[in-house]
Structure formats: C-alpha cells, structure tokens
Amino acid sequence: MPVIEAERLSKTYISYKRPPGLWGAIKSLFHRERHEVQAVRDISFRIEEGELVGFLGPNGAGKTTTLKMLSGIIFPTSGTARVLGFVPWERRPEMQRQIALVMGQKMQLWWDLPPYESYILLKALYEIPDDVFERRVHELAEMLEIRHVLHTQVRRLSLGERMKCELLAALLHRPRVLFLDEPTIGLDVVSQKRIREFLKEYNQRERTTILLTSHYMQDVQELAQRVLIIHHGQLIFDDTLRALVERYSPSRALHLQFERPVSAADLEGYGRIVRMEPLSAVLEVPREQVSRVASALLQAFPIHDITIEEVDIDEIIRDIFAGKCEPVPG
Ligand SMILES: Nc1ncnc2c1ncn2[C@@H]1O[C@H](COP(=O)(O)OP(=O)(O)OP(=O)(O)O)[C@@H](O)[C@H]1O
Ligand SMILES: [Mg+2]
C-alpha cells in the first residue's frame, strides 16, 4: 500500500475582490466580485514507504496547497487522498501522530522560549516517555549539530539554527511521513548543505517517507531520486531525475581543445558543431553516443583537452516552465 496517495486532487480558492477606496467598500456591500484561483487541478500520484520525493514548480504552481491538503490543514475542492491509509483532512489523531509538516517560511517554535522548552511541550502533546524523549533530542541534536543552541531563546538564533531546531521539533515524535515546504529557503549555501545531508542521512536511517518542495534544484538533485513537477496546478512530470534528463536533454556538449588547428570539415560526422575556432570546438552529441564519439575524437585528432558538459537540470526545468519543452503527464 502506498504511504501517500493522491487521486485527482483539486483545490480552487475562492476569494472576493473588493474595489479599492471607500466607494469600493460601499459597493462591495451589495456586490462582491467573486474570484477563483484553481491552485491544484486533478493531480494524482503515489509515494511508497521510505521514498524521498522532490516536488518542484515555479511560484504559485500549487506546491504548498498540495502539501496543506496532504497534511490535512485544508480541504480539497474535489478528489481524494490517503496518507498512511487515512484521509488527511479528517484529521484523525492516529494520522497526526505519524506525520509532520515543516514550512521554511513559517516557524512553529515559540519565539521567546529556548527550543528545548518547546520540545518539552511537544513531548507532552505526543506523550513521549521521558527516556525516549531525552535520547531522541540528544540523537537529533547531535545529527543536526545544534546541541549548543537548545537552551537559547529562538529569537536569538540564526535562521539556519532555527530551521534545524524546527526540524528537530518535527521529528521528535518519529513521524513516518514528513512534508517539507522549502526547508532551505533563505539559508546560506553551507547551511543548505548541512540540512540536505541531514535529511539524506535521516531518510536512509529511519526510512521516513519525505515529500519536499524547494526552489533550489541542488536540494532535489542531491536528495531525491524521483521528482514531481507541478505547473499551473497540474502535474506535468512524475519520474526519476534521470528520466527527466533523458527526456529533456537528449544531447550533451563536448568541449574540445586541440594541439594543432583543426577545421570544421574535419569534424563533420562527429556531431553538430556549435562553435568552431582553430584550436577549440564545441560539439553537440546525442547523449547515448557521447563516450563513443569522445574516444573516436581522441584517436583521430591531436586533442589537448576534452570535457563533457554537465547536464544543467536547472536549465531543463526553466525551459519546461518557460514552455520551451513539451511537458508530458507523469
Ligand atoms: N488562501 C488562499 N486564497 C486564495 N488564493 C490562494 C490561497 N493560497 C494560495 N492561493 C493561490 O493559489 C495558487 C497556488 O499557491 P501555492 O501557495 O500552493 O503555490 P506554491 O507552488 O507553493 O508557490 P511558491 O513557490 O511561491 O511557494 C497561487 O496562485 C496562490 O496565489
Ligand atoms: Mg509555497
């Protein structure tokens, strides 16, 4: 049985626009303009136990809305979902004891208390035995390298330290499912890396199912085997990162530097010439032929240096969102 299952899940937000100014306020007493936003449209997917899945999409795509439905904070307009077998928005305590939601832009810890005091409140809430609690705090604080800040007021902590303390709070009750909404937002590169390493290790160690949104491709690239891509509320891709690259980046660029001048005519047949100078060239080669072409080139030419350009997943994603690539339903 999948741990997370969404079936044609949709959410339309309805709000009422009020024209500006006093006259607008008066008019709106009688007539309010109804405004609908289809934030999530008919999305379906399944996530198995222990998976760490990246959830990508540009601003306003519907990521947070989806996570809120899956964690039971809001109701869908239509469709259904199950998390650990429960319908999330029924908010059954048995489910809530087994999931956690962390939002990078919204802190749950008490601002004026040291993190440890908040943990004690959570301990009571989740009825965690004393010894289990102590062990858990110690172990997680060790992994997150935050032992030294547990007794400092949250308001005095750096953003990175606060985020780590938030993670500890979310994991205290050993949830089986963790929803992370931009856990690395606003953090410097070093802190981002720490959090990524932590999540990776934690996921492997505890086999917690994790669904993570991020604007940083690096997060997803390093953590997730599988990605869901949402655009204008629709799921447009659901597969591995590898499959994403294969689909959207069918060729690689070979950068060549020659010992002696080589002409464009010489390179004919090896690939598409993107740039040609007497002592260097860039060739575009179908991905699956890269190694064959590279060794053929090494044999045929006086090559000083050859490099194969890395696939830029960021660029692929940008192209998809810019409508340059034909999206495929997952
Ligand atoms: N409470 C709300 N009322 C009305 N519209 C909303 C509400 N919350 C979100 N929306 C709209 O729904 C759409 C999806 O928003 P959502 O927050 O899910 O996007 P997101 O993918 O998380 O974006 P971001 O990357 O910026 O966090 C947006 O157009 C947003 O303006
Ligand atoms: Mg969001």
mmCIF file of N, CA and C and ligand atoms in Angstrom, residues 11-15 35-40 55-68 74 105 181-182 185 213-215 230 233, ligand 1:
data_model
loop_
_atom_site.group_PDB
_atom_site.id
_atom_site.type_symbol
_atom_site.label_atom_id
_atom_site.label_comp_id
_atom_site.label_asym_id
_atom_site.label_seq_id
_atom_site.Cartn_x
_atom_site.Cartn_y
_atom_site.Cartn_z
ATOM 1 N N LYS A 11 -7.873 21.826 -5.893
ATOM 2 C CA LYS A 11 -8.236 22.870 -4.932
ATOM 3 C C LYS A 11 -8.470 24.185 -5.661
ATOM 4 N N THR A 12 -9.645 24.717 -5.487
ATOM 5 C CA THR A 12 -9.941 26.045 -6.026
ATOM 6 C C THR A 12 -10.171 26.974 -4.847
ATOM 7 N N TYR A 13 -9.377 28.032 -4.784
ATOM 8 C CA TYR A 13 -9.591 29.024 -3.734
ATOM 9 C C TYR A 13 -10.603 30.037 -4.248
ATOM 10 N N ILE A 14 -11.526 30.401 -3.397
ATOM 11 C CA ILE A 14 -12.482 31.430 -3.794
ATOM 12 C C ILE A 14 -12.283 32.638 -2.891
ATOM 13 N N SER A 15 -12.079 33.755 -3.517
ATOM 14 C CA SER A 15 -11.969 34.962 -2.698
ATOM 15 C C SER A 15 -12.835 36.030 -3.344
ATOM 16 N N HIS A 35 -13.779 35.755 -7.079
ATOM 17 C CA HIS A 35 -12.529 35.496 -7.779
ATOM 18 C C HIS A 35 -12.084 34.069 -7.467
ATOM 19 N N GLU A 36 -11.873 33.285 -8.502
ATOM 20 C CA GLU A 36 -11.472 31.887 -8.289
ATOM 21 C C GLU A 36 -10.040 31.644 -8.734
ATOM 22 N N VAL A 37 -9.309 30.935 -7.924
ATOM 23 C CA VAL A 37 -7.968 30.514 -8.335
ATOM 24 C C VAL A 37 -7.916 28.998 -8.277
ATOM 25 N N GLN A 38 -7.682 28.402 -9.423
ATOM 26 C CA GLN A 38 -7.538 26.944 -9.451
ATOM 27 C C GLN A 38 -6.096 26.620 -9.105
ATOM 28 N N ALA A 39 -5.841 26.431 -7.845
ATOM 29 C CA ALA A 39 -4.456 26.264 -7.386
ATOM 30 C C ALA A 39 -3.911 24.881 -7.721
ATOM 31 N N VAL A 40 -4.744 23.863 -7.608
ATOM 32 C CA VAL A 40 -4.328 22.486 -7.904
ATOM 33 C C VAL A 40 -5.426 21.825 -8.730
ATOM 34 N N PHE A 55 9.470 17.910 -4.951
ATOM 35 C CA PHE A 55 8.252 18.483 -5.519
ATOM 36 C C PHE A 55 8.626 19.872 -6.042
ATOM 37 N N LEU A 56 8.660 19.994 -7.359
ATOM 38 C CA LEU A 56 9.149 21.228 -7.971
ATOM 39 C C LEU A 56 8.059 21.978 -8.696
ATOM 40 N N GLY A 57 8.223 23.268 -8.769
ATOM 41 C CA GLY A 57 7.288 24.077 -9.535
ATOM 42 C C GLY A 57 7.574 25.532 -9.271
ATOM 43 N N PRO A 58 7.282 26.392 -10.230
ATOM 44 C CA PRO A 58 7.553 27.818 -10.023
ATOM 45 C C PRO A 58 6.617 28.420 -8.972
ATOM 46 N N ASN A 59 6.824 29.649 -8.627
ATOM 47 C CA ASN A 59 5.961 30.326 -7.648
ATOM 48 C C ASN A 59 4.509 30.221 -8.066
ATOM 49 N N GLY A 60 3.672 29.904 -7.101
ATOM 50 C CA GLY A 60 2.240 29.861 -7.378
ATOM 51 C C GLY A 60 1.766 28.618 -8.111
ATOM 52 N N ALA A 61 2.648 27.608 -8.248
ATOM 53 C CA ALA A 61 2.282 26.418 -9.021
ATOM 54 C C ALA A 61 1.285 25.523 -8.287
ATOM 55 N N GLY A 62 1.273 25.618 -6.963
ATOM 56 C CA GLY A 62 0.348 24.778 -6.193
ATOM 57 C C GLY A 62 1.022 23.802 -5.239
ATOM 58 N N LYS A 63 2.306 23.993 -5.003
ATOM 59 C CA LYS A 63 3.052 23.059 -4.144
ATOM 60 C C LYS A 63 2.576 23.113 -2.691
ATOM 61 N N THR A 64 2.567 24.324 -2.148
ATOM 62 C CA THR A 64 2.159 24.463 -0.747
ATOM 63 C C THR A 64 0.710 24.010 -0.562
ATOM 64 N N THR A 65 -0.124 24.356 -1.516
ATOM 65 C CA THR A 65 -1.529 23.944 -1.439
ATOM 66 C C THR A 65 -1.641 22.420 -1.383
ATOM 67 N N THR A 66 -0.860 21.746 -2.201
ATOM 68 C CA THR A 66 -0.882 20.281 -2.201
ATOM 69 C C THR A 66 -0.417 19.737 -0.849
ATOM 70 N N LEU A 67 0.677 20.278 -0.339
ATOM 71 C CA LEU A 67 1.176 19.801 0.956
ATOM 72 C C LEU A 67 0.164 20.065 2.069
ATOM 73 N N LYS A 68 -0.514 21.200 1.975
ATOM 74 C CA LYS A 68 -1.516 21.508 3.006
ATOM 75 C C LYS A 68 -2.683 20.525 2.949
ATOM 76 N N ILE A 74 -5.997 21.912 4.970
ATOM 77 C CA ILE A 74 -7.136 22.422 4.197
ATOM 78 C C ILE A 74 -7.848 21.281 3.472
ATOM 79 N N GLN A 105 8.967 28.889 5.733
ATOM 80 C CA GLN A 105 8.617 30.293 5.928
ATOM 81 C C GLN A 105 7.728 30.525 7.142
ATOM 82 N N ASP A 181 8.181 21.952 3.295
ATOM 83 C CA ASP A 181 7.930 23.007 2.329
ATOM 84 C C ASP A 181 9.066 24.018 2.385
ATOM 85 N N GLU A 182 9.953 23.904 1.455
ATOM 86 C CA GLU A 182 11.109 24.802 1.348
ATOM 87 C C GLU A 182 11.938 24.899 2.627
ATOM 88 N N ILE A 185 14.924 27.487 2.473
ATOM 89 C CA ILE A 185 14.722 28.833 1.926
ATOM 90 C C ILE A 185 15.477 29.892 2.729
ATOM 91 N N THR A 213 9.435 20.220 -1.033
ATOM 92 C CA THR A 213 9.424 21.229 -2.093
ATOM 93 C C THR A 213 10.643 22.111 -1.889
ATOM 94 N N SER A 214 11.125 22.635 -2.985
ATOM 95 C CA SER A 214 12.255 23.545 -2.877
ATOM 96 C C SER A 214 12.367 24.351 -4.153
ATOM 97 N N HIS A 215 12.937 25.517 -4.022
ATOM 98 C CA HIS A 215 13.250 26.289 -5.223
ATOM 99 C C HIS A 215 14.676 26.024 -5.655
ATOM 100 N N ILE A 230 5.070 20.341 -10.876
ATOM 101 C CA ILE A 230 3.734 20.901 -10.967
ATOM 102 C C ILE A 230 3.835 22.290 -11.591
ATOM 103 N N GLY A 233 -0.803 24.343 -11.384
ATOM 104 C CA GLY A 233 -1.680 23.416 -10.682
ATOM 105 C C GLY A 233 -1.758 22.025 -11.269
HETATM 106 N N1 LIG B 1 -5.638 31.154 0.832
HETATM 107 C C1 LIG B 1 -5.610 31.438 -0.471
HETATM 108 N N2 LIG B 1 -6.610 32.154 -1.048
HETATM 109 C C2 LIG B 1 -6.602 32.433 -2.368
HETATM 110 N N3 LIG B 1 -5.634 32.051 -3.207
HETATM 111 C C3 LIG B 1 -4.608 31.332 -2.698
HETATM 112 C C4 LIG B 1 -4.535 30.999 -1.309
HETATM 113 N N4 LIG B 1 -3.397 30.309 -1.090
HETATM 114 C C5 LIG B 1 -2.786 30.192 -2.290
HETATM 115 N N5 LIG B 1 -3.501 30.805 -3.256
HETATM 116 C C6 LIG B 1 -3.177 30.857 -4.698
HETATM 117 O O1 LIG B 1 -3.071 29.520 -5.168
HETATM 118 C C7 LIG B 1 -2.004 29.406 -6.091
HETATM 119 C C8 LIG B 1 -1.039 28.314 -5.615
HETATM 120 O O2 LIG B 1 -0.419 28.758 -4.420
HETATM 121 P P1 LIG B 1 0.638 27.864 -3.635
HETATM 122 O O3 LIG B 1 0.977 28.606 -2.404
HETATM 123 O O4 LIG B 1 0.129 26.481 -3.483
HETATM 124 O O5 LIG B 1 1.878 27.872 -4.643
HETATM 125 P P2 LIG B 1 3.357 27.362 -4.440
HETATM 126 O O6 LIG B 1 3.642 26.396 -5.532
HETATM 127 O O7 LIG B 1 3.557 26.883 -3.054
HETATM 128 O O8 LIG B 1 4.201 28.680 -4.701
HETATM 129 P P3 LIG B 1 5.566 29.203 -4.032
HETATM 130 O O9 LIG B 1 6.664 28.506 -4.768
HETATM 131 O O10 LIG B 1 5.568 30.654 -4.320
HETATM 132 O O11 LIG B 1 5.527 28.882 -2.583
HETATM 133 C C9 LIG B 1 -1.389 30.782 -6.210
HETATM 134 O O12 LIG B 1 -1.923 31.403 -7.345
HETATM 135 C C10 LIG B 1 -1.818 31.471 -4.946
HETATM 136 O O13 LIG B 1 -1.951 32.848 -5.145
#
